[in-house]
Coordinates of C-alpha atoms and ligand atoms in Angstrom, one line a residue:
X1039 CA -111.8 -186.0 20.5
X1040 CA -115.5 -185.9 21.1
X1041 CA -118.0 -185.6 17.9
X1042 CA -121.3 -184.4 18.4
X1043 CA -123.3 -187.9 17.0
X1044 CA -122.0 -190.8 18.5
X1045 CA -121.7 -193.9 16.4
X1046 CA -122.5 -197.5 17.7
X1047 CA -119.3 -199.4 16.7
X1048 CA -121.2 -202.4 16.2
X1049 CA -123.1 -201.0 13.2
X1050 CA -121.6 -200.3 10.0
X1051 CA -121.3 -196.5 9.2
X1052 CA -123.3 -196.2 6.0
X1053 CA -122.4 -193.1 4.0
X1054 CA -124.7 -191.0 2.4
X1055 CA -126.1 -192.6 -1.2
X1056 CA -124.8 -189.8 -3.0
X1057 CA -121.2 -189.8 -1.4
X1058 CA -118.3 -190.4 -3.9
X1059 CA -116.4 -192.9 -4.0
X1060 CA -112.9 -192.5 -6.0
X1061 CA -109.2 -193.1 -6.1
X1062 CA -105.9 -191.2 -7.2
X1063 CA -102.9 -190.8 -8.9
X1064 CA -100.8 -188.3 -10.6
X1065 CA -99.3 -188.0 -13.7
X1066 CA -95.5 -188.4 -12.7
X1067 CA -95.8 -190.8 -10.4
X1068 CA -97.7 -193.8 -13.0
X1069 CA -97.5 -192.5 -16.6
X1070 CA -93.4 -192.8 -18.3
X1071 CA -93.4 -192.5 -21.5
X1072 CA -91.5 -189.3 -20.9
X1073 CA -90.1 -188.6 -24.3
X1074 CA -93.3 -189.5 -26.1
X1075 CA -95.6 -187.3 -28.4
X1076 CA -93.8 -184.5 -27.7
X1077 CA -93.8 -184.4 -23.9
X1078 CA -90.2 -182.5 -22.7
X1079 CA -88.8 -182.4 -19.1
X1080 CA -90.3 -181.3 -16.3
X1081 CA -88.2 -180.2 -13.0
X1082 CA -88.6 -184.0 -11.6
X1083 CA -87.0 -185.6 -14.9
X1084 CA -84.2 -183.1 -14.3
X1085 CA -83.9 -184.1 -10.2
X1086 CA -84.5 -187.8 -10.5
X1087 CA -81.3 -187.6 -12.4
X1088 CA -79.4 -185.8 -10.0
X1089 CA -76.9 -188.3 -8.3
X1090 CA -78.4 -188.9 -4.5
X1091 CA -81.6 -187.0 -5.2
X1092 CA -83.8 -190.1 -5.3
X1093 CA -83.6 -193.6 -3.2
X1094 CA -81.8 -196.1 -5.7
X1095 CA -81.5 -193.9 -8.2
X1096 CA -84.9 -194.7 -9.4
X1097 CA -86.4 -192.4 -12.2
X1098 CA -90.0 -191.9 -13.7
X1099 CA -89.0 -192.4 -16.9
X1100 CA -91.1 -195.7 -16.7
X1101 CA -93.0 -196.0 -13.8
X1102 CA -96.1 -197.9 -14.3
X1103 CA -96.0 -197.4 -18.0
X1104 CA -99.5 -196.2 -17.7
X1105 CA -99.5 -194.2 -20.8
X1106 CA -99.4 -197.4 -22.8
X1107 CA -101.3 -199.4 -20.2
X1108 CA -104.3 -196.9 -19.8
X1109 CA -106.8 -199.0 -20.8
X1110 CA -105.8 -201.6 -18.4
X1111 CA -106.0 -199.6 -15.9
X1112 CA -109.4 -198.0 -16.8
X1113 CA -110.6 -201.6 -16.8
X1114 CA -109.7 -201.9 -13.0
X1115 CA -111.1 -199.0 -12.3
X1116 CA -114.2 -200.2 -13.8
X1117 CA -113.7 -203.2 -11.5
X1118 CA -113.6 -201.6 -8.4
X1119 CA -116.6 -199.1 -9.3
X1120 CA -115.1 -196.1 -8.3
X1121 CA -117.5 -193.0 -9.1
X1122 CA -114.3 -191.3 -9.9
X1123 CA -111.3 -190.5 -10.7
X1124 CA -108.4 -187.9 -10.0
X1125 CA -105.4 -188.1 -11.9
X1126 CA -103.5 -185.3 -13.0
X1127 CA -102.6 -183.9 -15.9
X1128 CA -98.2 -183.2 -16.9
X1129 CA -98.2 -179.5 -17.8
X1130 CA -94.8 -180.5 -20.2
X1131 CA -97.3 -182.8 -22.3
X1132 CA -99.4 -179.8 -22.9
X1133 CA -96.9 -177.2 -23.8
X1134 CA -93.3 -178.9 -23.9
X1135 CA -91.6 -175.8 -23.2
X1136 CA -94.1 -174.2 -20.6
X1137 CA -95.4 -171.8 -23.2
X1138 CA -96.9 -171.3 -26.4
X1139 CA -99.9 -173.2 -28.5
X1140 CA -100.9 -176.7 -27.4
X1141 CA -99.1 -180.1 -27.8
X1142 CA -102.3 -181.6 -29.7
X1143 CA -101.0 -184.9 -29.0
X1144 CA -100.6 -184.9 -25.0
X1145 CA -104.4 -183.0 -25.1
X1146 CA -105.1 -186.6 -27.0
X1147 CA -103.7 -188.5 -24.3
X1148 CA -106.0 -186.8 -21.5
X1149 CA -108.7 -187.1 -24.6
X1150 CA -108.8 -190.6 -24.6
X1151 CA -108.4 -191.1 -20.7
X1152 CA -111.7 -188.8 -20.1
X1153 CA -113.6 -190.5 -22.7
X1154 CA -112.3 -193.8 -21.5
X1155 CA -113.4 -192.7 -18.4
X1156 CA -116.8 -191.8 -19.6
X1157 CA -117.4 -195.0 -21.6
X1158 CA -117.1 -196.8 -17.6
X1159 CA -119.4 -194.3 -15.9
X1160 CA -116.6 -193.3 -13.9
X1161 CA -116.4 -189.2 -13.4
X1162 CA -113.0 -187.4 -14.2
X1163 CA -111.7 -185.6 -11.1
X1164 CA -109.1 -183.5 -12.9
X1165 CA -105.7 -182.2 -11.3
X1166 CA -104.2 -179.3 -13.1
X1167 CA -100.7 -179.3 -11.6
X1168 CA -99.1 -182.5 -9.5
X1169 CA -95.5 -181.3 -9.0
X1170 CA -94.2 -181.5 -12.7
X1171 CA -93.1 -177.8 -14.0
X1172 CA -92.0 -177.7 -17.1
X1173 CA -87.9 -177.4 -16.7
X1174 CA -87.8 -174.6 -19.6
X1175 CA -89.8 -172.4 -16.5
X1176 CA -88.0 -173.7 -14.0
X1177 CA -84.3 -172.1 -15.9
X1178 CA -86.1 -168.8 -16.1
X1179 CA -87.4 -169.0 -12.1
X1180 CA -90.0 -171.4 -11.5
X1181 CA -92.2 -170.7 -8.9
X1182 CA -90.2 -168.3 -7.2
X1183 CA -91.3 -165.8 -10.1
X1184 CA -94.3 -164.6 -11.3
X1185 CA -94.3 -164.9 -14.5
X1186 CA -95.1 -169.0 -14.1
X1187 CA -98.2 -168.0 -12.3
X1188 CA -99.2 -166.1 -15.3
X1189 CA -97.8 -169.0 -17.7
X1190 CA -100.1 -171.5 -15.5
X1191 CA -102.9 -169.6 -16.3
X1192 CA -102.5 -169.8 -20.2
X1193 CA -102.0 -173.8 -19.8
X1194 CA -105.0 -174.0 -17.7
X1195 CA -107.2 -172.4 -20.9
X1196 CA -105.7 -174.9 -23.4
X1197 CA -106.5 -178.2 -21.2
X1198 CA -109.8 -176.4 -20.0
X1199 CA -110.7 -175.4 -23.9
X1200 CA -109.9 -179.3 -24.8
X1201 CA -111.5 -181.6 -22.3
X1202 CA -114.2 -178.9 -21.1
X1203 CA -117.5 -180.0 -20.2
X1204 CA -116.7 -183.6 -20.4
X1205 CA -114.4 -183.1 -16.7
X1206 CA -116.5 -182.8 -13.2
X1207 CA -114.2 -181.5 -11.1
X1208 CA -111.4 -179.1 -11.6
X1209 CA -108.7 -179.2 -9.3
X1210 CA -106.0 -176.5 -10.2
X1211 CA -103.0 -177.4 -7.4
X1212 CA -102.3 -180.4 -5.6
X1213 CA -100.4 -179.8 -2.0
X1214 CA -98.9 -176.5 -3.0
X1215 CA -97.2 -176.5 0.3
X1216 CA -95.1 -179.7 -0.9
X1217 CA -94.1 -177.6 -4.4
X1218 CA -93.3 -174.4 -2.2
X1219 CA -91.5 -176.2 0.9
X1220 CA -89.8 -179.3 0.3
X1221 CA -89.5 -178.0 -3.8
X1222 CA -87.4 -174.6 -2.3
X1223 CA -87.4 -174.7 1.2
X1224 CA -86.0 -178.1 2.5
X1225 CA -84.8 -179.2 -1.3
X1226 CA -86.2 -182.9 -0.5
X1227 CA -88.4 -182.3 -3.9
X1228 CA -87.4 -180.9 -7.3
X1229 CA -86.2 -178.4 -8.0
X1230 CA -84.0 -179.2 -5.0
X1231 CA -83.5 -175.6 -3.7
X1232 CA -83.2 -174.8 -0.2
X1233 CA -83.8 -171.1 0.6
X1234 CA -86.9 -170.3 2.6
X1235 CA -87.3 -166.9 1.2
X1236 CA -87.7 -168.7 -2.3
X1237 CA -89.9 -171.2 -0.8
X1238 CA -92.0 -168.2 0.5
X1239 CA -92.1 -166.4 -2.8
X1240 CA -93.0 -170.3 -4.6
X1241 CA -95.9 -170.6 -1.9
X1242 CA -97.4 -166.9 -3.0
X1243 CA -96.7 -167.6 -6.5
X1244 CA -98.5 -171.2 -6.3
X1245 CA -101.4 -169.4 -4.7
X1246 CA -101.5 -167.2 -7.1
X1247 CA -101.5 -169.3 -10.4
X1248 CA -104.7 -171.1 -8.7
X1249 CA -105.9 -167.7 -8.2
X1250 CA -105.6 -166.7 -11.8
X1251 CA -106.9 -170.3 -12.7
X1252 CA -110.0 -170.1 -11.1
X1253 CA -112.0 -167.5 -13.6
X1254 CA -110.6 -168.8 -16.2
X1255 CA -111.8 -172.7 -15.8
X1256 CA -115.2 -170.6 -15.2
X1257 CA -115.4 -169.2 -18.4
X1258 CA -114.0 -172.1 -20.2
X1259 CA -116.3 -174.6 -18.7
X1260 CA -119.2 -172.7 -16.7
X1261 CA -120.8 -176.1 -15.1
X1262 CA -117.0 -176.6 -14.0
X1263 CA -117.2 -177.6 -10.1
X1264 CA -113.7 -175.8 -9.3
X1265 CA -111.3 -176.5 -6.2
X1266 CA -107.9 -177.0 -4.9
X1267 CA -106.4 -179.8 -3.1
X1268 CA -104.3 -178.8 0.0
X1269 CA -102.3 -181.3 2.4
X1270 CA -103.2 -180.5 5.7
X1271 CA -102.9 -181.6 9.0
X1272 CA -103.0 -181.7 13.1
X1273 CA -99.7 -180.4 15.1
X1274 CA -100.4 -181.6 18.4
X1275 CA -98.2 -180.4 21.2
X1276 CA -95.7 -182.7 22.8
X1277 CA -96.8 -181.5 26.5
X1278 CA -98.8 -178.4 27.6
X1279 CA -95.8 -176.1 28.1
X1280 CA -96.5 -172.9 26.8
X1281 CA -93.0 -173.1 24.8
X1282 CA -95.0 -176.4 23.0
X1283 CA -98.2 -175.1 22.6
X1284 CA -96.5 -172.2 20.7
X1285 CA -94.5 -174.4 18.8
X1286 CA -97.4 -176.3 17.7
X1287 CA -99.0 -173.1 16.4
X1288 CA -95.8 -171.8 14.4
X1289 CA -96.1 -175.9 12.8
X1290 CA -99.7 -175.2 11.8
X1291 CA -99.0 -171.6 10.3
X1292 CA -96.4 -173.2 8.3
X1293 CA -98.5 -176.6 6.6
X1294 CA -101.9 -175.0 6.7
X1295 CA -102.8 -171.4 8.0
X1296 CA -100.6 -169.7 4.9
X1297 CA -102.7 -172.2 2.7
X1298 CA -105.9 -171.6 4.5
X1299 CA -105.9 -168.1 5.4
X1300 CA -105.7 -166.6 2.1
X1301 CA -107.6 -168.7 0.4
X1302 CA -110.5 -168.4 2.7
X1303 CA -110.5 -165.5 4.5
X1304 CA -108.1 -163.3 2.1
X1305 CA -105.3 -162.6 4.0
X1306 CA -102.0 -163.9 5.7
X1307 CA -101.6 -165.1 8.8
X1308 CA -100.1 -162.4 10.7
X1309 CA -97.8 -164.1 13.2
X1310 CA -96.5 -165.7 9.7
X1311 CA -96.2 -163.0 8.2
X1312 CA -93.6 -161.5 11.0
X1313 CA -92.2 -164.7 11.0
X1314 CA -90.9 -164.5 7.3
X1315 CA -90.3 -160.6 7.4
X1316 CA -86.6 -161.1 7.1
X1317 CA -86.4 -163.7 4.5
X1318 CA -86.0 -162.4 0.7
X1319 CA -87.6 -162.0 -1.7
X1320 CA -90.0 -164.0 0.5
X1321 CA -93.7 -161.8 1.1
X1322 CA -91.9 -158.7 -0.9
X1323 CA -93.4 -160.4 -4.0
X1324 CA -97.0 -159.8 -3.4
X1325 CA -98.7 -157.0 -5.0
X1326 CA -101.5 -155.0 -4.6
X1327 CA -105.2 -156.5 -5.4
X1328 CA -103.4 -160.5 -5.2
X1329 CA -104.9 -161.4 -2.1
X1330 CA -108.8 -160.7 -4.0
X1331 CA -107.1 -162.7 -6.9
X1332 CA -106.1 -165.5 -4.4
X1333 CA -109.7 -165.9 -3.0
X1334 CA -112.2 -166.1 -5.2
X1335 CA -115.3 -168.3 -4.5
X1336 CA -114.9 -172.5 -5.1
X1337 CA -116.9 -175.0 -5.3
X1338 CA -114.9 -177.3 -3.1
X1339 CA -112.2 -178.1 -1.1
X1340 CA -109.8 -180.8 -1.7
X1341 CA -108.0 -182.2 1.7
X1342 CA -105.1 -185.1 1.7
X1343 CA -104.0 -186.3 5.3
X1344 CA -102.5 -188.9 5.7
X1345 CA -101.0 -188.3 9.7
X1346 CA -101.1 -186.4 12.6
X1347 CA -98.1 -184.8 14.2
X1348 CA -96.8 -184.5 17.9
X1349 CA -93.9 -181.4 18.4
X1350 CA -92.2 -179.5 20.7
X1351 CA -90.6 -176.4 20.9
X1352 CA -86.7 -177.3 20.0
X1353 CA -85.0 -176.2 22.4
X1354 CA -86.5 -178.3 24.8
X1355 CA -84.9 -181.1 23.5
X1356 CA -83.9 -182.9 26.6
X1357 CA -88.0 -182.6 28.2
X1358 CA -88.9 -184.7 25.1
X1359 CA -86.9 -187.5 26.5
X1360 CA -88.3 -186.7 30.1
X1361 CA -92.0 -186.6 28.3
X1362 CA -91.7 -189.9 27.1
X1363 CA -91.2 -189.3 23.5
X1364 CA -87.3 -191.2 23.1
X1365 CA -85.6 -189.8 20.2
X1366 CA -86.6 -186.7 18.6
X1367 CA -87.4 -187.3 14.3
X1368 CA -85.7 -183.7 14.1
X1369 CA -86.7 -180.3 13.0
X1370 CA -87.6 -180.3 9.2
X1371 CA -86.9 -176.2 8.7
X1372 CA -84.6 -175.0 11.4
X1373 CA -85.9 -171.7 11.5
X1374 CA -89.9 -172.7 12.4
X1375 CA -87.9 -174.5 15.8
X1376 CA -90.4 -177.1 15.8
X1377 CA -89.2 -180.6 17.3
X1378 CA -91.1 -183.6 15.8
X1379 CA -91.4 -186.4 18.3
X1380 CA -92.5 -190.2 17.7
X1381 CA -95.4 -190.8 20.0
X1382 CA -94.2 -194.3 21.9
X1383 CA -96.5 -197.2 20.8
X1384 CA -97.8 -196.5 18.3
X1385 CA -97.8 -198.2 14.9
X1386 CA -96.8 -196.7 11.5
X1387 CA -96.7 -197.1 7.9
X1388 CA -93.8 -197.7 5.9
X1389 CA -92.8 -193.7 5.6
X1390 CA -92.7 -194.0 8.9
X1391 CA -96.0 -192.3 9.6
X1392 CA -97.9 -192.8 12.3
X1393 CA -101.3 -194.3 11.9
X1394 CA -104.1 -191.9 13.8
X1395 CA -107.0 -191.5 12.0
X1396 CA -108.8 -189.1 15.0
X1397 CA -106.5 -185.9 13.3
X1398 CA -108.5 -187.0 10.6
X1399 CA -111.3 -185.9 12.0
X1400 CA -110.1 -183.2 14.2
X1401 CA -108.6 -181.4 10.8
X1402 CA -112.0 -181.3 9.3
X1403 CA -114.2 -180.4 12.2
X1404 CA -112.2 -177.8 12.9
X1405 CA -112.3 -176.7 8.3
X1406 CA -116.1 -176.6 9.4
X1407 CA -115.6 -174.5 12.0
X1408 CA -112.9 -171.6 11.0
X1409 CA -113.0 -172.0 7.2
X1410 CA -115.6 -172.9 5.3
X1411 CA -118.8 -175.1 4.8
X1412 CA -117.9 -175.8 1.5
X1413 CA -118.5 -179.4 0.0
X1414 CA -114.8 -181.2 1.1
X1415 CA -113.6 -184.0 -0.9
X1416 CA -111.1 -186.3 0.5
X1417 CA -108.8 -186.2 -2.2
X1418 CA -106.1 -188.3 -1.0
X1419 CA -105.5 -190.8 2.2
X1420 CA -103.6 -194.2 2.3
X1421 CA -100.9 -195.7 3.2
X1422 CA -97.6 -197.4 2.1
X1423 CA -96.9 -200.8 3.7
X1424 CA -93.9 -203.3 3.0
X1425 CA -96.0 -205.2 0.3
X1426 CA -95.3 -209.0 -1.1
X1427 CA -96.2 -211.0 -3.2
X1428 CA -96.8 -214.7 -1.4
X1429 CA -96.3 -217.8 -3.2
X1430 CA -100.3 -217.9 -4.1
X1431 CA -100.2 -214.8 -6.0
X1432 CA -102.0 -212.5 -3.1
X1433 CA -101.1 -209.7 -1.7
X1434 CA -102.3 -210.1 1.6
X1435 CA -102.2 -206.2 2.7
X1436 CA -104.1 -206.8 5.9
X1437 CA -102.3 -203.7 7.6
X1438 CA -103.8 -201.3 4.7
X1439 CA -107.3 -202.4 5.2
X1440 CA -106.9 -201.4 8.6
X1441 CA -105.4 -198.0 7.9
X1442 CA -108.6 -197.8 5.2
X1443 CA -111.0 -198.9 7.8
X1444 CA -109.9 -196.7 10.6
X1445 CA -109.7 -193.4 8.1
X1446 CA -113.4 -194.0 6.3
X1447 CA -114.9 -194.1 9.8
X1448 CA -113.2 -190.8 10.8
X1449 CA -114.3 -189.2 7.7
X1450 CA -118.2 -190.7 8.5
X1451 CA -117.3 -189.6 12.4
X1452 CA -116.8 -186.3 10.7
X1453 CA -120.2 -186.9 8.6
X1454 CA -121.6 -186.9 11.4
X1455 CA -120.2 -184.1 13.9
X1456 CA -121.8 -181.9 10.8
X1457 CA -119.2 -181.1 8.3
X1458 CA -119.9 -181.5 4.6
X1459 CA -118.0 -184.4 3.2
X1460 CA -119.2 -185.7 -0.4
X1461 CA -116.1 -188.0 -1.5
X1462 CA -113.2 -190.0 -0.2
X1463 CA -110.2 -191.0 -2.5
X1464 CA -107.8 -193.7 -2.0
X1465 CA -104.6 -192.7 -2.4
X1466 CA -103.4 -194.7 -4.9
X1467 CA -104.7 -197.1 -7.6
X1468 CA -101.7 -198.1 -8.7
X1469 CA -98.1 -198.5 -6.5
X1470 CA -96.1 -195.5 -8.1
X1471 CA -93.0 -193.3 -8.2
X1472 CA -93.2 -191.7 -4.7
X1473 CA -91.2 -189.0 -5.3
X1474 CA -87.8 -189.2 -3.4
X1475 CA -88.4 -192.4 -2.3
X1476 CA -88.7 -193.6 -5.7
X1477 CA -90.5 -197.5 -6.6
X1478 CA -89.4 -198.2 -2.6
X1479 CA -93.0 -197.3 -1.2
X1480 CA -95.9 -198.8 -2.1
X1481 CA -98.9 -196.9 -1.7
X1482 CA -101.2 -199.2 -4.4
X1483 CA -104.2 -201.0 -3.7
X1484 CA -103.3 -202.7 -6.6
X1485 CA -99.3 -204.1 -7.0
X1486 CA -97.4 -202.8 -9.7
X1487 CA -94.6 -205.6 -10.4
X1488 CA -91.4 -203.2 -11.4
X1489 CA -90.2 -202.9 -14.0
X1490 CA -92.3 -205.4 -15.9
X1491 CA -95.7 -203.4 -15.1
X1492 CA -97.5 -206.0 -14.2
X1493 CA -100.3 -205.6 -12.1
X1494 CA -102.2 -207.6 -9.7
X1495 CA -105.1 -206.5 -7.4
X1496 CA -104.1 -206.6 -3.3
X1497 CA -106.5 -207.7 -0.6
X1498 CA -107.3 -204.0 0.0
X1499 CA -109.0 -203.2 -3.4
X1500 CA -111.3 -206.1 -2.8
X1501 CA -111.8 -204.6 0.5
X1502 CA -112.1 -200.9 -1.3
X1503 CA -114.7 -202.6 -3.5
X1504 CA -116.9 -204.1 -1.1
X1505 CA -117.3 -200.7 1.0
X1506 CA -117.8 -199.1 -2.4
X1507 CA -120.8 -201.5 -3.4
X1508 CA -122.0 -201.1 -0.3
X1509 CA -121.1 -197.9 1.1
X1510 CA -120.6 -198.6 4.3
X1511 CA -117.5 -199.4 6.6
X1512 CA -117.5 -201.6 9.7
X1513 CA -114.4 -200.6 12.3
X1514 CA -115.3 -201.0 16.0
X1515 CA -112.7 -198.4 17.2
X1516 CA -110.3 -199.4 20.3
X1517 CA -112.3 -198.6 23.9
X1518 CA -110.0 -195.1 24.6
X1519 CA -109.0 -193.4 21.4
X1520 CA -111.8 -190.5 21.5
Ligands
IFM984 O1 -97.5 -189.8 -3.4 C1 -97.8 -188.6 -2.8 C2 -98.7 -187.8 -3.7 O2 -98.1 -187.5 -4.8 C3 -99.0 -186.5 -3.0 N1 -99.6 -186.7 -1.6 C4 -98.9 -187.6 -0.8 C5 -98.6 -188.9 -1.5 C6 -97.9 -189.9 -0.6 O3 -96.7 -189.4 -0.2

């Protein structure tokens, strides 16, 4: 795609001196200690033990043991000189049971992390809810009824009430879509349920809890800068069949339209609307005056991409072998008939993602020009590569700096084309629990060693630390990729 500034490949891109530099996690994925201080399940303690649910049978009753290793980690953070951080913060920690007065000793945890945080100079970036429902809400409906919404709302005053003015940023979802979609629709997350009316009801109910969140952060914490991370991404059509091109559209209703629409402009998508007409309880749940709570003004929006996608209408099947694309990678909800091909040649990560980091830039041009000019924060991008350790102690993760390089010059490409980027985040300090694929991806710039926890710095944070101090990234991109 064309921008409207056109870097010089042979100078580095140089950020703007305020831009902010950071990297995430989530609580989940890093902390264990999942039967400590009072903490009680959530829906993913309940699904990792599910036989076949998660790769090896892997569990995050461990993971990177960060809530006895915290300091450790702060100290690495400190290291790096990030401006900030975004973790999350495990809704069963804070009321066991999804309801009721606070847990004082998981608000002590997040406590010490912020002032830990503070002590370094490094900026809390706070995530209200990264996937792990308390299981006592989940047995009386989970998102699929509204009653959580209005139980997220009464968490979101206790942990806003605690940290309060000491947390920058206030993030109240992360990648609601994944909760709604792969937690009820394709049942590849916990809860596990697959029922796309339930996964439509989740995805209204989700909105709505950040909807109800929103005033109330504000009048807990008025200097609060308040947003909401969404996962969002390019569909790019296989060929320019009109069956394709259509296609493409119903895939970008699905992953970022129902996200984007309401949010923004206050209102469903319509062809998504008719899409899901027949699916129950699906959009019979929303009420009158939601879509006003739904979209109130932010301060922000929160973005994680990670890679583009190329699809074609599925029943043209046998054109995506004619169009070059070999084997098909399958339709992921049946009823969206929406083929997703491999595009031939090109190289991906571990998840078997392809690496493209001009969607990157097309997704937030195009924020800029249908949504909103609000400050965007990249709130997550990285990738997971087949790490090692080699007999020197390194880990030489040269394919990661590349996938780094290549994404910080499309967010400065985007800098540039006019849209209002103020922070990047690497997706992820630490290697973690990712999710169904338990401890088999590595997503870390630094190496966690399972299950002893020990970590060791890869090549890449020393890279991520160099374009932190200087704020600036060097990639001369290959002559035919705009
Ligand atoms: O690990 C996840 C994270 O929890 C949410 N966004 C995508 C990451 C990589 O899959």
């Amino acid at each position: 795609m064309s921008t409207t500034k056109h870097h010089d490949d042979n100078l580095p891109r140089i950020f703007p001196h305020d831009f902010l530099w950071g990297t995430a996690t989530a609580s989940y994925q890093i902390e264990g200690a999942v039967e400590v201080d009072g903490r009680r399940p959530s829906i993913w303690d309940t699904y990792s033990r599910q036989p076949g649910a998660i790769r090896n049978g892997d569990t995050g009753d461990i993971a990177c043991d960060h809530y006895h290793r915290m300091n450790e980690d702060l100290d690495l953070m400190r290291e790096l000189g990030v401006g900030s951080y975004r973790f999350s913060v495990a809704w069963p920690r804070i009321q066991p049971d999804g309801k009721g007065p606070a847990n004082q000793a998981g608000l002590d945890f997040y406590r010490r992390l912020v002032n830990g945080l503070r002590d370094r100079d490094i900026e809390p970036t706070l995530t209200l809810y990264h996937w792990d429902l308390p299981q006592a809400l989940e047995d009386e409906g989970g998102w699929c009824v509204r009653d959580t919404a209005e139980r997220f709302a009464e968490y979101v005053d206790l942990v806003a009430r605690s940290l309060g003015t000491d947390v920058e940023r206030w993030i109240t979802l992360n990648e609601p879509w994944c909760s709604a979609w792969l937690g009820y629709g394709s049942g590849r997350h916990a809860p596990g349920v697959q029922d796309i009316g339930k996964a439509v009801a989740a995805n209204h109910h989700l909105l709505l809890a950040h909807g109800l969140a929103v005033p109330i952060l504000r009048s807990a914490v008025p200097s609060a800068k308040v947003g909401i991370t969404l996962n969002l991404g390019v569909h790019r059509p296989g060929t320019d069949h009109a069956d394709d091109v259509a296609a493409a559209r119903r895939a970008d209703g699905n992953l970022n339209r129902l996200f984007l629409d309401p949010i923004f402009h206050g209102h469903y998508p319509e062809d998504m609307l008719e899409h899901y007409e027949t699916n129950q309880p699906g959009f019979s749940v929303i009420q009158a005056g939601d879509l006003e709570i739904i979209s109130p003004p932010l301060d922000f929006l929160g973005v994680n991409y990670y890679f583009p996608g190329t699809v074609m209408d599925a029943k043209r099947i046998s054109e995506a072998r004619v169009a070059g694309y070999g084997v098909p990678l399958g339709e992921q909800f049946p009823d969206l008939r929406v083929l997703s091909l491999e595009t031939p040649g090109i190289d991906t990560t571990s998840m078997g993602w392809e690496v493209d980091a001009s969607g990157l830039t097309e997704l937030l041009v195009r924020i800029k020009k249908e949504y909103t000019d609000l400050p965007i924060y990249i709130t997550e991008n990285g990738a997971a590569f087949d790490d090692y350790v080699d007999p020197n102690n390194y880990v030489l993760d040269h394919n990661r700096v590349a996938y780094l390089q290549e994404h910080i010059s499309a967010v400065h490409d985007a800098i540039d084309a006019g849209v209002n980027v103020q922070g990047y985040f690497v997706w992820s300090l630490l290697d973690n629990f990712e999710w169904s694929f338990g401890y088999s991806r590595r997503f870390g710039i630094v190496w966690v060693d399972f299950p002893s926890g020990d970590r060791l710095p890869k090549a890449s944070f020393e890279w991520y630390r160099e374009t932190i101090r200087s704020n600036s990234v060097v990639y001369a991109r290959s002559v035919g990729t705009e």
